[in-house]
Each structure stands twice: as structure tokens, then as C-alpha cells.
Tab-separated table of C-alpha atoms in Angstrom:
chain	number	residue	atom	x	y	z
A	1	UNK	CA	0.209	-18.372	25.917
A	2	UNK	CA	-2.190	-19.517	23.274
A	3	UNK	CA	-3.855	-16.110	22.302
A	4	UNK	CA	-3.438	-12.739	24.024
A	5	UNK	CA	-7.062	-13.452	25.451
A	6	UNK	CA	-4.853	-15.802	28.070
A	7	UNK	CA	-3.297	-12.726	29.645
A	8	UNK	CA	-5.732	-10.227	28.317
A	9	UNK	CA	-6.546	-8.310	31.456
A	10	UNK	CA	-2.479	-8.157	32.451
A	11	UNK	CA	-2.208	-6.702	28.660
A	12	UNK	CA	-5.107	-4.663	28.806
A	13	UNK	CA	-3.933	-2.998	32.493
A	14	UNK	CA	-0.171	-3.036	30.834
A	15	UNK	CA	-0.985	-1.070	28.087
A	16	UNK	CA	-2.981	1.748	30.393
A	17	UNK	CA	0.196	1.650	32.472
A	18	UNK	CA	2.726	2.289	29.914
A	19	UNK	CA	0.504	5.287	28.619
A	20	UNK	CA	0.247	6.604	31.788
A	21	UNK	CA	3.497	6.617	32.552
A	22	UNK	CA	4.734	8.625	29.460
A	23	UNK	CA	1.671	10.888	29.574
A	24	UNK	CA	-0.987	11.741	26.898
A	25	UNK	CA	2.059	11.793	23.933
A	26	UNK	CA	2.206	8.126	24.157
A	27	UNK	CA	0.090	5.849	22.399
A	28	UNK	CA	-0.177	2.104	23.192
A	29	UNK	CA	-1.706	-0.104	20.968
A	30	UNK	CA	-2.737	-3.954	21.617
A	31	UNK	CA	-3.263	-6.215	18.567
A	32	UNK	CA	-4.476	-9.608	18.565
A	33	UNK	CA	-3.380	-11.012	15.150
A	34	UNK	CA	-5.333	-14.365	15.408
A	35	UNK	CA	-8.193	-12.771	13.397
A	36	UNK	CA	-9.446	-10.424	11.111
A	37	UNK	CA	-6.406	-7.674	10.365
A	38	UNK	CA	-9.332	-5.411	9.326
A	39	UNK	CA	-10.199	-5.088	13.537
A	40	UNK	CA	-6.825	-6.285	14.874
A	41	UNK	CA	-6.936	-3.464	17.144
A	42	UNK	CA	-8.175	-4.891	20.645
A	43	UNK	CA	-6.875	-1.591	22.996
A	44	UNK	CA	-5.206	1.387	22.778
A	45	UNK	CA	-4.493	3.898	25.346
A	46	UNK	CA	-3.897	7.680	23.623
A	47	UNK	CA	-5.544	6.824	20.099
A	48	UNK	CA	-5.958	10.934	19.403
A	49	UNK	CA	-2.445	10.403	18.622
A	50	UNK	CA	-2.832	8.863	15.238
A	51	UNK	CA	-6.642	8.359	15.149
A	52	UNK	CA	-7.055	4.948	15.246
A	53	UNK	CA	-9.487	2.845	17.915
A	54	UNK	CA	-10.330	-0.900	18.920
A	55	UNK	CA	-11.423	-2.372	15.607
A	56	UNK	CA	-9.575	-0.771	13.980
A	57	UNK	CA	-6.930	-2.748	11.694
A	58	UNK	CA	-3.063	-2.508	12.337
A	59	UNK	CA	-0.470	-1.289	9.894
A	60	UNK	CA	1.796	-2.189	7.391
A	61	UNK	CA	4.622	-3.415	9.182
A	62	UNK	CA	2.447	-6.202	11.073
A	63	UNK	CA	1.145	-7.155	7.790
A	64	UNK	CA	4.911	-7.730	6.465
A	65	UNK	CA	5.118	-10.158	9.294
A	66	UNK	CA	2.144	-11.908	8.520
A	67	UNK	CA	2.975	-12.315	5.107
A	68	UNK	CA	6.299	-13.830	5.923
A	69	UNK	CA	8.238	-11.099	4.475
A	70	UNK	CA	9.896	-9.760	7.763
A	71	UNK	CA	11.432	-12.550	9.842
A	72	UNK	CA	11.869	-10.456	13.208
A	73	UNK	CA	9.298	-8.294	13.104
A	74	UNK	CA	10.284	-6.690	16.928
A	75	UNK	CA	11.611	-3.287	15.759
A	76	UNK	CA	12.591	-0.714	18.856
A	77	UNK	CA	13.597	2.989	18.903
A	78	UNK	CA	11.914	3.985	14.848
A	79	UNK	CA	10.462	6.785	13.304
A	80	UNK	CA	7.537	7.237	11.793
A	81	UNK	CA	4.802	10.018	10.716
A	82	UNK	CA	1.024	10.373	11.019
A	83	UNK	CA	-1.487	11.179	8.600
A	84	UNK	CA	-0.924	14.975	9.457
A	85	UNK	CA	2.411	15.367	9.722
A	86	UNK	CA	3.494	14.887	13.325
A	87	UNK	CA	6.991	12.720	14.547
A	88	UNK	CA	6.830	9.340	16.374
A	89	UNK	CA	8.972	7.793	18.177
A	90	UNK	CA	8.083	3.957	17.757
A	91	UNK	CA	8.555	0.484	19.391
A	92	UNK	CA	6.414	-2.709	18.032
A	93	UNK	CA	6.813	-6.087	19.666
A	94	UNK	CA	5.110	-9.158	18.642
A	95	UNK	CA	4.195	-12.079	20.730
A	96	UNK	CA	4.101	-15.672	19.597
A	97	UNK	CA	2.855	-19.192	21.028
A	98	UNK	CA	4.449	-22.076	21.986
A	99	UNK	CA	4.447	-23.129	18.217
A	100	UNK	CA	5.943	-19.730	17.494
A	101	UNK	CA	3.240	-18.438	15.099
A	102	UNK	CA	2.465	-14.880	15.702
A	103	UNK	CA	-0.562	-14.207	17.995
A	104	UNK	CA	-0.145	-10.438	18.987
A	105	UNK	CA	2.054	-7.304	19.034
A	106	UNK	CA	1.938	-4.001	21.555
A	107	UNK	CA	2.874	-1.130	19.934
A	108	UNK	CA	4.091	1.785	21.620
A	109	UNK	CA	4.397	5.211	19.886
A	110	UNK	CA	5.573	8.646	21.276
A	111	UNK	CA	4.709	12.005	20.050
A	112	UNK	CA	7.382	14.171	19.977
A	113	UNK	CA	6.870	16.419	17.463
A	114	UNK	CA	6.722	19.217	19.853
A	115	UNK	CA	10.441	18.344	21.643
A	116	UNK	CA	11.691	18.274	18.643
A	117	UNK	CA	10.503	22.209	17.872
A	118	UNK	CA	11.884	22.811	20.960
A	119	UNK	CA	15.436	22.634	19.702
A	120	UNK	CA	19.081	21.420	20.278
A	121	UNK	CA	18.442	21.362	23.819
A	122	UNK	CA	15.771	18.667	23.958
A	123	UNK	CA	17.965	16.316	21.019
A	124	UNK	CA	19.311	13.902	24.165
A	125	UNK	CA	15.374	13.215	25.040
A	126	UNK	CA	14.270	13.427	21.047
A	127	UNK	CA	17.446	10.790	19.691
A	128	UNK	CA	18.532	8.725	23.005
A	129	UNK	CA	19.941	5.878	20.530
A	130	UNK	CA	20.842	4.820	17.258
A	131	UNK	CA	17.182	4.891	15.096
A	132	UNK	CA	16.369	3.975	11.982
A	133	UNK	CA	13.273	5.520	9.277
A	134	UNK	CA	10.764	3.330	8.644
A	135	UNK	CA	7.834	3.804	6.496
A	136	UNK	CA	4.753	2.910	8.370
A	137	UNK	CA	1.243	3.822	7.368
A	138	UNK	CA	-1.302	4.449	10.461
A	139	UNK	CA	-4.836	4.072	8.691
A	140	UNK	CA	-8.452	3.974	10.191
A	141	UNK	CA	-9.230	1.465	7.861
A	142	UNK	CA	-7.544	-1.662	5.426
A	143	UNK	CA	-9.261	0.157	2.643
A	144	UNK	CA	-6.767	3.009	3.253
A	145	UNK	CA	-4.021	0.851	4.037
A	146	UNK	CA	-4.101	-0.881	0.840
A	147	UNK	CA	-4.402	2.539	-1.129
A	148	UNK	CA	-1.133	3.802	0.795
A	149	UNK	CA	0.615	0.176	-0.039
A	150	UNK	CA	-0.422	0.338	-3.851
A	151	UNK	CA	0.975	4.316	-4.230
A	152	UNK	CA	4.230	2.901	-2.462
A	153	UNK	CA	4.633	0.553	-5.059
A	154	UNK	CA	3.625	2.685	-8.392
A	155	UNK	CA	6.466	5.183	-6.507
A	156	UNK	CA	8.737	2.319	-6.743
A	157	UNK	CA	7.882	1.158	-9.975
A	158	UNK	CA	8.485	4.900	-11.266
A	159	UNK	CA	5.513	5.141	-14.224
A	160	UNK	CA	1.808	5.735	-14.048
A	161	UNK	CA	-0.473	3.233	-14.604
A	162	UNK	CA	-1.595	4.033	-18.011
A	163	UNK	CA	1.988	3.962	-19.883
A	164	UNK	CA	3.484	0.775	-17.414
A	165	UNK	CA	4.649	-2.703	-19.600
A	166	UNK	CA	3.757	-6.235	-18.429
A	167	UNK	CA	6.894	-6.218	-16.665
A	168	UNK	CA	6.290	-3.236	-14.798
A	169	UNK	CA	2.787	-4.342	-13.569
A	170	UNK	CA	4.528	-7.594	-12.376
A	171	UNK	CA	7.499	-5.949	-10.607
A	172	UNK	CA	4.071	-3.698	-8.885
A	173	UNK	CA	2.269	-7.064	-8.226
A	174	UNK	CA	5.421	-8.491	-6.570
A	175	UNK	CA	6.351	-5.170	-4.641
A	176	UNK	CA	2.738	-5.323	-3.040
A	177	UNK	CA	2.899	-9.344	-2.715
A	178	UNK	CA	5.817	-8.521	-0.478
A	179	UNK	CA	4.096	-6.089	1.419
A	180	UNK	CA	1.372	-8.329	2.352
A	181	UNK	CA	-1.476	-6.252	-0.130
A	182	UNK	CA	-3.094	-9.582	-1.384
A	183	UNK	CA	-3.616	-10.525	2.865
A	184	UNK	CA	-6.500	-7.778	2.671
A	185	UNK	CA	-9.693	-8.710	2.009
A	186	UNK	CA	-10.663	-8.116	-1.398
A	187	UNK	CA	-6.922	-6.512	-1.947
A	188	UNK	CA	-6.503	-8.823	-5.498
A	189	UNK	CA	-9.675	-7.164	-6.954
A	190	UNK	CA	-8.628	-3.530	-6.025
A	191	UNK	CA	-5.299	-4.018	-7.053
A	192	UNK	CA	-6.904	-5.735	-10.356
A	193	UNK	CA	-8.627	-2.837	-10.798
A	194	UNK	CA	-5.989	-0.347	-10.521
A	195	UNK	CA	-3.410	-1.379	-12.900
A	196	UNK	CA	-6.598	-2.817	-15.328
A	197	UNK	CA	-6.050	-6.574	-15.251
A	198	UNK	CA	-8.183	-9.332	-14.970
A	199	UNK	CA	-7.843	-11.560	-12.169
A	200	UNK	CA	-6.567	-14.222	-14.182
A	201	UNK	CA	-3.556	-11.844	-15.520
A	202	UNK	CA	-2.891	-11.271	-11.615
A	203	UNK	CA	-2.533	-15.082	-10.734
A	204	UNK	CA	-0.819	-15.514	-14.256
A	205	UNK	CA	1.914	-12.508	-12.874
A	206	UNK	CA	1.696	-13.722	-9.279
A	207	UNK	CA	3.079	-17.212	-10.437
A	208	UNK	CA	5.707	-15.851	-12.849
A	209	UNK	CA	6.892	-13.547	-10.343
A	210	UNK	CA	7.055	-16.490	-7.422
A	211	UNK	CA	8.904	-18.702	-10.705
A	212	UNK	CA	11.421	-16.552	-11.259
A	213	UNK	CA	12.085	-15.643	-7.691
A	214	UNK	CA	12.963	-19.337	-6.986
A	215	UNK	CA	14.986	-19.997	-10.352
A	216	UNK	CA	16.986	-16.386	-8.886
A	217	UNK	CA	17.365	-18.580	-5.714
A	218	UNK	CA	18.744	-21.857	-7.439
């Protein structure tokens, strides 16, 4: 399989199967990751869930992939919030080609905030398995997905803006190089904007940052 578009009406009739299966809790998301990641999303079954729909772009963990900072980027049995609040329970596979580049993903993810109000008695249906947290940010747009990957990073970094160093604005540039922020469409002049660089300073930190990364490697 080339694209998902090969085997888009088994995907398409797969991913209303799965959701009605597992009822109106479950989301299941199709992405075709050949194109634009601003529209990535090409069906979803359930998207009330976390308030996304086709054309939509995908989230933060498919943009690690892309970026080449997550090898495997299948991840089964995680949780994850929405927006508002509520507790999913969430698988993402990816598909590849024959070359093994990275064409699509299906992305399955359960709402069980409710079970998990309902107490004790409901944990074996809630935690069947050994899970892990991941952070994953579920955005109707790549506008908000950047603004959710830039606050990660000035978290990490620890300082506002206004009183960071050179070095921490390059350990921020890094952290969102990593995260695939400079993959969005006009990500480097947001970001530029944010921490008050130029765009040269960003290429000049970008490099330095890549230079001492390989020398740490060596």
C-alpha cells in the first residue's frame, strides 16, 4: 500500500466498525499523513469526543513521528485528556509503505471518564493492562497545536519569556525542534515572535543546537 487512498473504503468502513462496536465513547480517527498535517484528518467516527472533524490536523504525537523524533510511533493502551477535562483511553497505529515512510495512522480513543466515577468496581474495565501517561494535545486547529507545544516547552524551560538568557531560548528552540513545532506552517515565525528573535537568531540557535547535539554524540 502506497497511500491509505489504496484501501480507503476498507479503512473508511473499518473505522465505522470499530466505533460501533465500542459505542458512542469511542472515537476513531483516520489520518493520511502524505499531505498537509494542517487537514490530516480524513475520517473519524465519534468526533464529539474531543471535537475534532475531517480536515482537521492530527496531534502532537504524529508530529513527533514525522519529525523523526519517535522511532516507533505505534503506542497501545495510553492516557490522555481533552480540552475539557475528560479521560481517554488511547491506541495510535501508524501505517507505512513498502519503502517504510509513514503514510497514515488510525487512532482509536475511549472515553471513560464516566467508568472511572463509577468506582473500584469498574477498575478491571478502566486499567485492563499496564499503561503509561502521555501528553497528547487534541486541537481543532495547528494554530492551537503549536500554542500548546510552545507553553510545553517555556514549562520545561522553567522562566518567562521576558527574563530567559540565550541559552534558555535555545534549550526552548531545541525542546520544540524535537517536538516537530518548526513542521507547522509558519511555526518558525510564531515561535520567532514569541520569545522576540529574528529569524536569523532562530536558524543561528537551530544550528548551534543541532552542533552541539552531534559533538554530545561523538
Amino acid at each position: 500500500m502506497e497511500s491509505i487512498h489504496d484501501e480507503f473504503d476498507f479503512l473508511t468502513d473499518l473505522v465505522t466498525g470499530l466505533a460501533a462496536q465500542f459505542g458512542d465513547s469511542c472515537e476513531v480517527v483516520l489520518h493520511d499523513l502524505t499531505g498537509s498535517y494542517d487537514s490530516s484528518i480524513v475520517a473519524i467516527a465519534n468526533g464529539h469526543i474531543t471535537g475534532r472533524n475531517v480536515g482537521d490536523p492530527g496531534t502532537n504525537l504524529g508530529l513527533e513521528l514525522l519529525r523523526g523524533s519517535q522511532v516507533n510511533g505505534n503506542k497501545s493502551n495510553y492516557m490522555t485528556q481533552t480540552k475539557d477535562g475528560r479521560i481517554l483511553r488511547s491506541s495510535s497505529m501508524y501505517m507505512k509503505n513498502k519503502e517504510g515512510n509513514i503514510i497514515g495512522s488510525l487512532c482509536i480513543n475511549f472515553d471513560i471518564t464516566e467508568l472511572m466515577v463509577a468506582g473500584k468496581t469498574l477498575q478491571t474495565l478502566i486499567n485492563p493492562g499496564e499503561q503509561t501517561e502521555i501528553k497528547e494535545s487534541f486541537v481543532t486547529s495547528v494554530s492551537d497545536l503549536l500554542d500548546a507545544l510552545i507553553q510545553e516547552a517555556q514549562e520545561q524551560v522553567g522562566k518567562p519569556v521576558a527574563v530567559m538568557t540565550k541559552e534558555d531560548k535555545m534549550k526552548m528552540i531545541q525542546l520544540l525542534d524535537s517536538k516537530g513545532a518548526f513542521l507547522i506552517k509558519k511555526g518558525g515565525e510564531k515561535i520567532c515572535a514569541y520569545l522576540n528573535i529574528s529569524k536569523y537568531t532562530l536558524y543561528s540557535h537551530l544550528e548551534e543546537g543541532k552542533s552541539a547535539a552531534k559533538e554530545s554524540e561523538e
